[in-house]
Every structure is written in C-alpha cells, then in structure tokens.
PDB file of C-alpha atoms in Angstrom:
ATOM      1  CA  UNK A   1    -216.211 -68.394  88.565  1.00  0.00           C
ATOM      2  CA  UNK A   2    -214.600 -69.866  91.528  1.00  0.00           C
ATOM      3  CA  UNK A   3    -210.907 -70.926  91.841  1.00  0.00           C
ATOM      4  CA  UNK A   4    -209.100 -73.430  93.994  1.00  0.00           C
ATOM      5  CA  UNK A   5    -211.840 -76.111  93.681  1.00  0.00           C
ATOM      6  CA  UNK A   6    -211.169 -78.923  95.933  1.00  0.00           C
ATOM      7  CA  UNK A   7    -210.931 -82.227  94.163  1.00  0.00           C
ATOM      8  CA  UNK A   8    -213.566 -84.874  94.949  1.00  0.00           C
ATOM      9  CA  UNK A   9    -212.692 -87.948  96.648  1.00  0.00           C
ATOM     10  CA  UNK A  10    -212.757 -89.880  93.315  1.00  0.00           C
ATOM     11  CA  UNK A  11    -210.763 -87.160  91.559  1.00  0.00           C
ATOM     12  CA  UNK A  12    -208.154 -87.343  94.240  1.00  0.00           C
ATOM     13  CA  UNK A  13    -207.740 -90.905  93.971  1.00  0.00           C
ATOM     14  CA  UNK A  14    -207.380 -90.822  90.299  1.00  0.00           C
ATOM     15  CA  UNK A  15    -204.828 -87.992  90.482  1.00  0.00           C
ATOM     16  CA  UNK A  16    -202.715 -90.030  93.039  1.00  0.00           C
ATOM     17  CA  UNK A  17    -202.757 -93.112  90.595  1.00  0.00           C
ATOM     18  CA  UNK A  18    -201.830 -90.801  87.480  1.00  0.00           C
ATOM     19  CA  UNK A  19    -198.962 -89.140  89.623  1.00  0.00           C
ATOM     20  CA  UNK A  20    -197.581 -92.586  90.848  1.00  0.00           C
ATOM     21  CA  UNK A  21    -197.840 -94.216  87.592  1.00  0.00           C
ATOM     22  CA  UNK A  22    -196.875 -91.647  85.107  1.00  0.00           C
ATOM     23  CA  UNK A  23    -194.090 -89.963  87.181  1.00  0.00           C
ATOM     24  CA  UNK A  24    -193.108 -93.023  89.085  1.00  0.00           C
ATOM     25  CA  UNK A  25    -193.577 -91.103  92.368  1.00  0.00           C
ATOM     26  CA  UNK A  26    -191.916 -92.581  95.319  1.00  0.00           C
ATOM     27  CA  UNK A  27    -191.994 -90.225  98.259  1.00  0.00           C
ATOM     28  CA  UNK A  28    -188.790 -90.209 100.276  1.00  0.00           C
ATOM     29  CA  UNK A  29    -187.014 -87.936 102.715  1.00  0.00           C
ATOM     30  CA  UNK A  30    -183.616 -89.416 101.821  1.00  0.00           C
ATOM     31  CA  UNK A  31    -183.674 -91.015  98.264  1.00  0.00           C
ATOM     32  CA  UNK A  32    -183.671 -88.370  95.526  1.00  0.00           C
ATOM     33  CA  UNK A  33    -185.140 -87.787  93.036  1.00  0.00           C
ATOM     34  CA  UNK A  34    -188.581 -89.164  94.092  1.00  0.00           C
ATOM     35  CA  UNK A  35    -190.029 -88.966  90.523  1.00  0.00           C
ATOM     36  CA  UNK A  36    -189.104 -89.548  86.995  1.00  0.00           C
ATOM     37  CA  UNK A  37    -190.225 -86.777  84.691  1.00  0.00           C
ATOM     38  CA  UNK A  38    -190.110 -86.635  80.981  1.00  0.00           C
ATOM     39  CA  UNK A  39    -187.395 -84.773  78.978  1.00  0.00           C
ATOM     40  CA  UNK A  40    -187.176 -81.847  78.764  1.00  0.00           C
ATOM     41  CA  UNK A  41    -186.925 -80.973  82.305  1.00  0.00           C
ATOM     42  CA  UNK A  42    -184.689 -79.001  84.758  1.00  0.00           C
ATOM     43  CA  UNK A  43    -184.422 -79.394  88.549  1.00  0.00           C
ATOM     44  CA  UNK A  44    -183.290 -76.498  90.665  1.00  0.00           C
ATOM     45  CA  UNK A  45    -181.552 -76.643  93.977  1.00  0.00           C
ATOM     46  CA  UNK A  46    -183.355 -74.096  96.274  1.00  0.00           C
ATOM     47  CA  UNK A  47    -181.755 -74.864  99.450  1.00  0.00           C
ATOM     48  CA  UNK A  48    -179.851 -71.489  99.346  1.00  0.00           C
ATOM     49  CA  UNK A  49    -183.157 -69.756 100.026  1.00  0.00           C
ATOM     50  CA  UNK A  50    -183.351 -71.545 103.469  1.00  0.00           C
ATOM     51  CA  UNK A  51    -179.958 -70.221 104.633  1.00  0.00           C
ATOM     52  CA  UNK A  52    -180.547 -66.668 104.755  1.00  0.00           C
ATOM     53  CA  UNK A  53    -184.189 -66.288 105.927  1.00  0.00           C
ATOM     54  CA  UNK A  54    -184.028 -62.386 105.679  1.00  0.00           C
ATOM     55  CA  UNK A  55    -184.537 -62.886 101.905  1.00  0.00           C
ATOM     56  CA  UNK A  56    -186.986 -65.666 102.158  1.00  0.00           C
ATOM     57  CA  UNK A  57    -190.147 -63.673 101.787  1.00  0.00           C
ATOM     58  CA  UNK A  58    -188.857 -61.662  98.836  1.00  0.00           C
ATOM     59  CA  UNK A  59    -187.644 -64.828  96.949  1.00  0.00           C
ATOM     60  CA  UNK A  60    -191.017 -66.667  97.598  1.00  0.00           C
ATOM     61  CA  UNK A  61    -192.879 -63.669  96.617  1.00  0.00           C
ATOM     62  CA  UNK A  62    -190.881 -63.384  93.344  1.00  0.00           C
ATOM     63  CA  UNK A  63    -191.255 -67.301  92.810  1.00  0.00           C
ATOM     64  CA  UNK A  64    -195.075 -66.955  93.258  1.00  0.00           C
ATOM     65  CA  UNK A  65    -195.492 -63.995  90.936  1.00  0.00           C
ATOM     66  CA  UNK A  66    -193.303 -65.532  88.219  1.00  0.00           C
ATOM     67  CA  UNK A  67    -194.942 -69.024  88.387  1.00  0.00           C
ATOM     68  CA  UNK A  68    -198.339 -67.455  88.049  1.00  0.00           C
ATOM     69  CA  UNK A  69    -197.222 -65.518  85.075  1.00  0.00           C
ATOM     70  CA  UNK A  70    -195.703 -68.599  83.499  1.00  0.00           C
ATOM     71  CA  UNK A  71    -198.772 -70.741  84.248  1.00  0.00           C
ATOM     72  CA  UNK A  72    -200.837 -68.172  82.489  1.00  0.00           C
ATOM     73  CA  UNK A  73    -198.502 -68.320  79.519  1.00  0.00           C
ATOM     74  CA  UNK A  74    -199.220 -72.167  79.078  1.00  0.00           C
ATOM     75  CA  UNK A  75    -202.820 -72.421  79.801  1.00  0.00           C
ATOM     76  CA  UNK A  76    -205.893 -71.377  78.153  1.00  0.00           C
ATOM     77  CA  UNK A  77    -208.259 -68.755  79.885  1.00  0.00           C
ATOM     78  CA  UNK A  78    -210.587 -71.476  80.817  1.00  0.00           C
ATOM     79  CA  UNK A  79    -208.267 -74.122  81.521  1.00  0.00           C
ATOM     80  CA  UNK A  80    -207.881 -75.541  85.015  1.00  0.00           C
ATOM     81  CA  UNK A  81    -204.833 -77.495  86.260  1.00  0.00           C
ATOM     82  CA  UNK A  82    -204.098 -79.604  89.369  1.00  0.00           C
ATOM     83  CA  UNK A  83    -202.712 -78.025  92.531  1.00  0.00           C
ATOM     84  CA  UNK A  84    -201.450 -81.262  94.328  1.00  0.00           C
ATOM     85  CA  UNK A  85    -200.715 -81.092  98.028  1.00  0.00           C
ATOM     86  CA  UNK A  86    -199.431 -84.609  99.069  1.00  0.00           C
ATOM     87  CA  UNK A  87    -201.479 -86.152 101.721  1.00  0.00           C
ATOM     88  CA  UNK A  88    -203.677 -83.151 102.053  1.00  0.00           C
ATOM     89  CA  UNK A  89    -206.596 -81.478  99.921  1.00  0.00           C
ATOM     90  CA  UNK A  90    -205.710 -81.046  96.315  1.00  0.00           C
ATOM     91  CA  UNK A  91    -207.656 -78.650  93.938  1.00  0.00           C
ATOM     92  CA  UNK A  92    -208.262 -77.660  90.446  1.00  0.00           C
ATOM     93  CA  UNK A  93    -207.112 -74.239  89.819  1.00  0.00           C
ATOM     94  CA  UNK A  94    -207.271 -71.742  86.918  1.00  0.00           C
ATOM     95  CA  UNK A  95    -204.111 -69.446  86.758  1.00  0.00           C
ATOM     96  CA  UNK A  96    -206.300 -66.826  85.004  1.00  0.00           C
ATOM     97  CA  UNK A  97    -208.783 -66.398  87.819  1.00  0.00           C
ATOM     98  CA  UNK A  98    -208.288 -64.832  91.152  1.00  0.00           C
ATOM     99  CA  UNK A  99    -205.600 -66.435  93.171  1.00  0.00           C
ATOM    100  CA  UNK A 100    -206.948 -65.866  96.776  1.00  0.00           C
ATOM    101  CA  UNK A 101    -204.355 -66.463  99.468  1.00  0.00           C
ATOM    102  CA  UNK A 102    -204.587 -67.689 103.047  1.00  0.00           C
ATOM    103  CA  UNK A 103    -204.082 -65.669 106.220  1.00  0.00           C
ATOM    104  CA  UNK A 104    -200.303 -66.485 105.917  1.00  0.00           C
ATOM    105  CA  UNK A 105    -200.299 -64.757 102.461  1.00  0.00           C
ATOM    106  CA  UNK A 106    -199.745 -68.270 100.753  1.00  0.00           C
ATOM    107  CA  UNK A 107    -201.724 -69.990  97.996  1.00  0.00           C
ATOM    108  CA  UNK A 108    -203.858 -73.080  99.231  1.00  0.00           C
ATOM    109  CA  UNK A 109    -201.107 -75.207  97.391  1.00  0.00           C
ATOM    110  CA  UNK A 110    -197.780 -73.323  97.758  1.00  0.00           C
ATOM    111  CA  UNK A 111    -195.131 -73.320  95.155  1.00  0.00           C
ATOM    112  CA  UNK A 112    -192.207 -73.393  97.509  1.00  0.00           C
ATOM    113  CA  UNK A 113    -192.043 -76.847  99.069  1.00  0.00           C
ATOM    114  CA  UNK A 114    -191.904 -76.134 102.842  1.00  0.00           C
ATOM    115  CA  UNK A 115    -192.622 -79.482 104.347  1.00  0.00           C
ATOM    116  CA  UNK A 116    -194.868 -81.301 101.813  1.00  0.00           C
ATOM    117  CA  UNK A 117    -194.592 -82.050  98.111  1.00  0.00           C
ATOM    118  CA  UNK A 118    -196.444 -79.515  96.143  1.00  0.00           C
ATOM    119  CA  UNK A 119    -196.997 -80.010  92.434  1.00  0.00           C
ATOM    120  CA  UNK A 120    -198.851 -77.930  89.770  1.00  0.00           C
ATOM    121  CA  UNK A 121    -199.773 -80.184  86.903  1.00  0.00           C
ATOM    122  CA  UNK A 122    -201.379 -79.952  83.429  1.00  0.00           C
ATOM    123  CA  UNK A 123    -204.399 -82.438  83.559  1.00  0.00           C
ATOM    124  CA  UNK A 124    -202.559 -85.105  81.396  1.00  0.00           C
ATOM    125  CA  UNK A 125    -199.396 -84.565  83.332  1.00  0.00           C
ATOM    126  CA  UNK A 126    -197.990 -83.453  80.104  1.00  0.00           C
ATOM    127  CA  UNK A 127    -196.116 -80.577  82.165  1.00  0.00           C
ATOM    128  CA  UNK A 128    -195.821 -79.521  85.538  1.00  0.00           C
ATOM    129  CA  UNK A 129    -193.749 -77.949  88.512  1.00  0.00           C
ATOM    130  CA  UNK A 130    -192.911 -80.371  91.180  1.00  0.00           C
ATOM    131  CA  UNK A 131    -191.784 -79.150  94.653  1.00  0.00           C
ATOM    132  CA  UNK A 132    -189.614 -81.619  96.780  1.00  0.00           C
ATOM    133  CA  UNK A 133    -189.573 -80.677 100.297  1.00  0.00           C
ATOM    134  CA  UNK A 134    -186.418 -82.977 101.547  1.00  0.00           C
ATOM    135  CA  UNK A 135    -184.556 -82.446  98.240  1.00  0.00           C
ATOM    136  CA  UNK A 136    -185.057 -78.936  98.552  1.00  0.00           C
ATOM    137  CA  UNK A 137    -185.706 -78.604  94.863  1.00  0.00           C
ATOM    138  CA  UNK A 138    -188.112 -77.557  92.300  1.00  0.00           C
ATOM    139  CA  UNK A 139    -188.464 -79.338  89.009  1.00  0.00           C
ATOM    140  CA  UNK A 140    -190.093 -78.003  85.813  1.00  0.00           C
ATOM    141  CA  UNK A 141    -190.948 -80.094  82.892  1.00  0.00           C
ATOM    142  CA  UNK A 142    -192.469 -79.924  79.395  1.00  0.00           C
ATOM    143  CA  UNK A 143    -191.342 -77.829  76.791  1.00  0.00           C
ATOM    144  CA  UNK A 144    -193.640 -74.878  76.800  1.00  0.00           C
ATOM    145  CA  UNK A 145    -193.472 -74.473  80.378  1.00  0.00           C
ATOM    146  CA  UNK A 146    -189.678 -74.618  80.346  1.00  0.00           C
ATOM    147  CA  UNK A 147    -189.520 -71.978  77.779  1.00  0.00           C
ATOM    148  CA  UNK A 148    -191.978 -69.776  79.894  1.00  0.00           C
ATOM    149  CA  UNK A 149    -189.645 -70.250  82.811  1.00  0.00           C
ATOM    150  CA  UNK A 150    -186.671 -69.391  80.792  1.00  0.00           C
ATOM    151  CA  UNK A 151    -188.168 -66.128  79.647  1.00  0.00           C
ATOM    152  CA  UNK A 152    -189.398 -65.346  82.993  1.00  0.00           C
ATOM    153  CA  UNK A 153    -187.377 -66.797  85.706  1.00  0.00           C
ATOM    154  CA  UNK A 154    -187.641 -66.743  89.492  1.00  0.00           C
ATOM    155  CA  UNK A 155    -184.616 -65.114  91.143  1.00  0.00           C
ATOM    156  CA  UNK A 156    -184.022 -68.341  93.253  1.00  0.00           C
ATOM    157  CA  UNK A 157    -183.636 -70.431  90.144  1.00  0.00           C
ATOM    158  CA  UNK A 158    -179.912 -70.120  89.649  1.00  0.00           C
ATOM    159  CA  UNK A 159    -178.583 -73.381  90.879  1.00  0.00           C
ATOM    160  CA  UNK A 160    -179.213 -76.248  88.544  1.00  0.00           C
ATOM    161  CA  UNK A 161    -179.411 -79.656  90.150  1.00  0.00           C
ATOM    162  CA  UNK A 162    -180.353 -81.972  87.303  1.00  0.00           C
ATOM    163  CA  UNK A 163    -181.164 -81.584  83.532  1.00  0.00           C
ATOM    164  CA  UNK A 164    -182.806 -83.873  81.071  1.00  0.00           C
TER     165      UNK A 164
END
C-alpha cells in the first residue's frame, strides 16, 4: 500500500475548515500561540536547535525517529493520519508503512517547522503534533500521544514553553 497520499481538493478544504475551527488556528508571525489545543498539551521551545547548526542534523534525525515511533504507538496498523503543510500539499500518511524521504532526506511533511506550519493530526483532531515556524515551537496534544512522547522523548524537547 502506498504512503503519503495527497489529499484531494475537497479533503484539503475540509481539513483547513477543521483546523481553523477546532484549533482556532490564526496563522501569525508575531502573535503566539497561533492555535488553541485541548488539554492536556505541552509546547516545547525548539529555538536552541537553530543556534548551533552543527547539531541540527542529529537533533532533527532524532526528532523524526522518535516522532515516527510515537505515531506508531498511538495508531492502528491500518490507520492514516493527516500530514498538514500549511499553504502546500497535505497528505494522508500511515506511520506503519514505509516513510520515504525527499532528496533532502526529509519527509514530505517535516516534523521540524523550518518555514511553514507542519502538523500531524489524528483524523478527528483528537491528538496531534503542531510545528510553529515563527514561534519556533512544537506542541503535542492528546493524552495518549503525550504519554508516548513522555516515554520516548526527542533530545531537543527539554525547554517547555507552555503546558495545559
């Protein structure tokens, strides 16, 4: 079975509506946070990762590996979730299937927000991972996903920005 299935135009519009309504998403380069997530959640400041670029590749690799592990922990083998890339193509993706990478060794929708909002979301938005490029943060919400990240935490998740 194929992975990274691009959303149809209709699915894409529906996803945007869900995100803007349920997460009260208001994209901004200066007003943070840009969304409201249900409790429990935790937001991590990841700006330190950009100060010393010599460590970026290893920290980003660790982030991807542990995120994929945790997504597998909270999804069924046949379950697809959203890979949302704001103002670009978004996808259905199954963490249990092959995760091919681009020529830059990145997922089609990265975890690390390096210029756009990147979200991984359960279909009903009951849990998710929200990357904010201007706040330089990653927010995890939903009890099961939070527990998975507590058990297997990326190295760059050490500076808590917000909890709720």
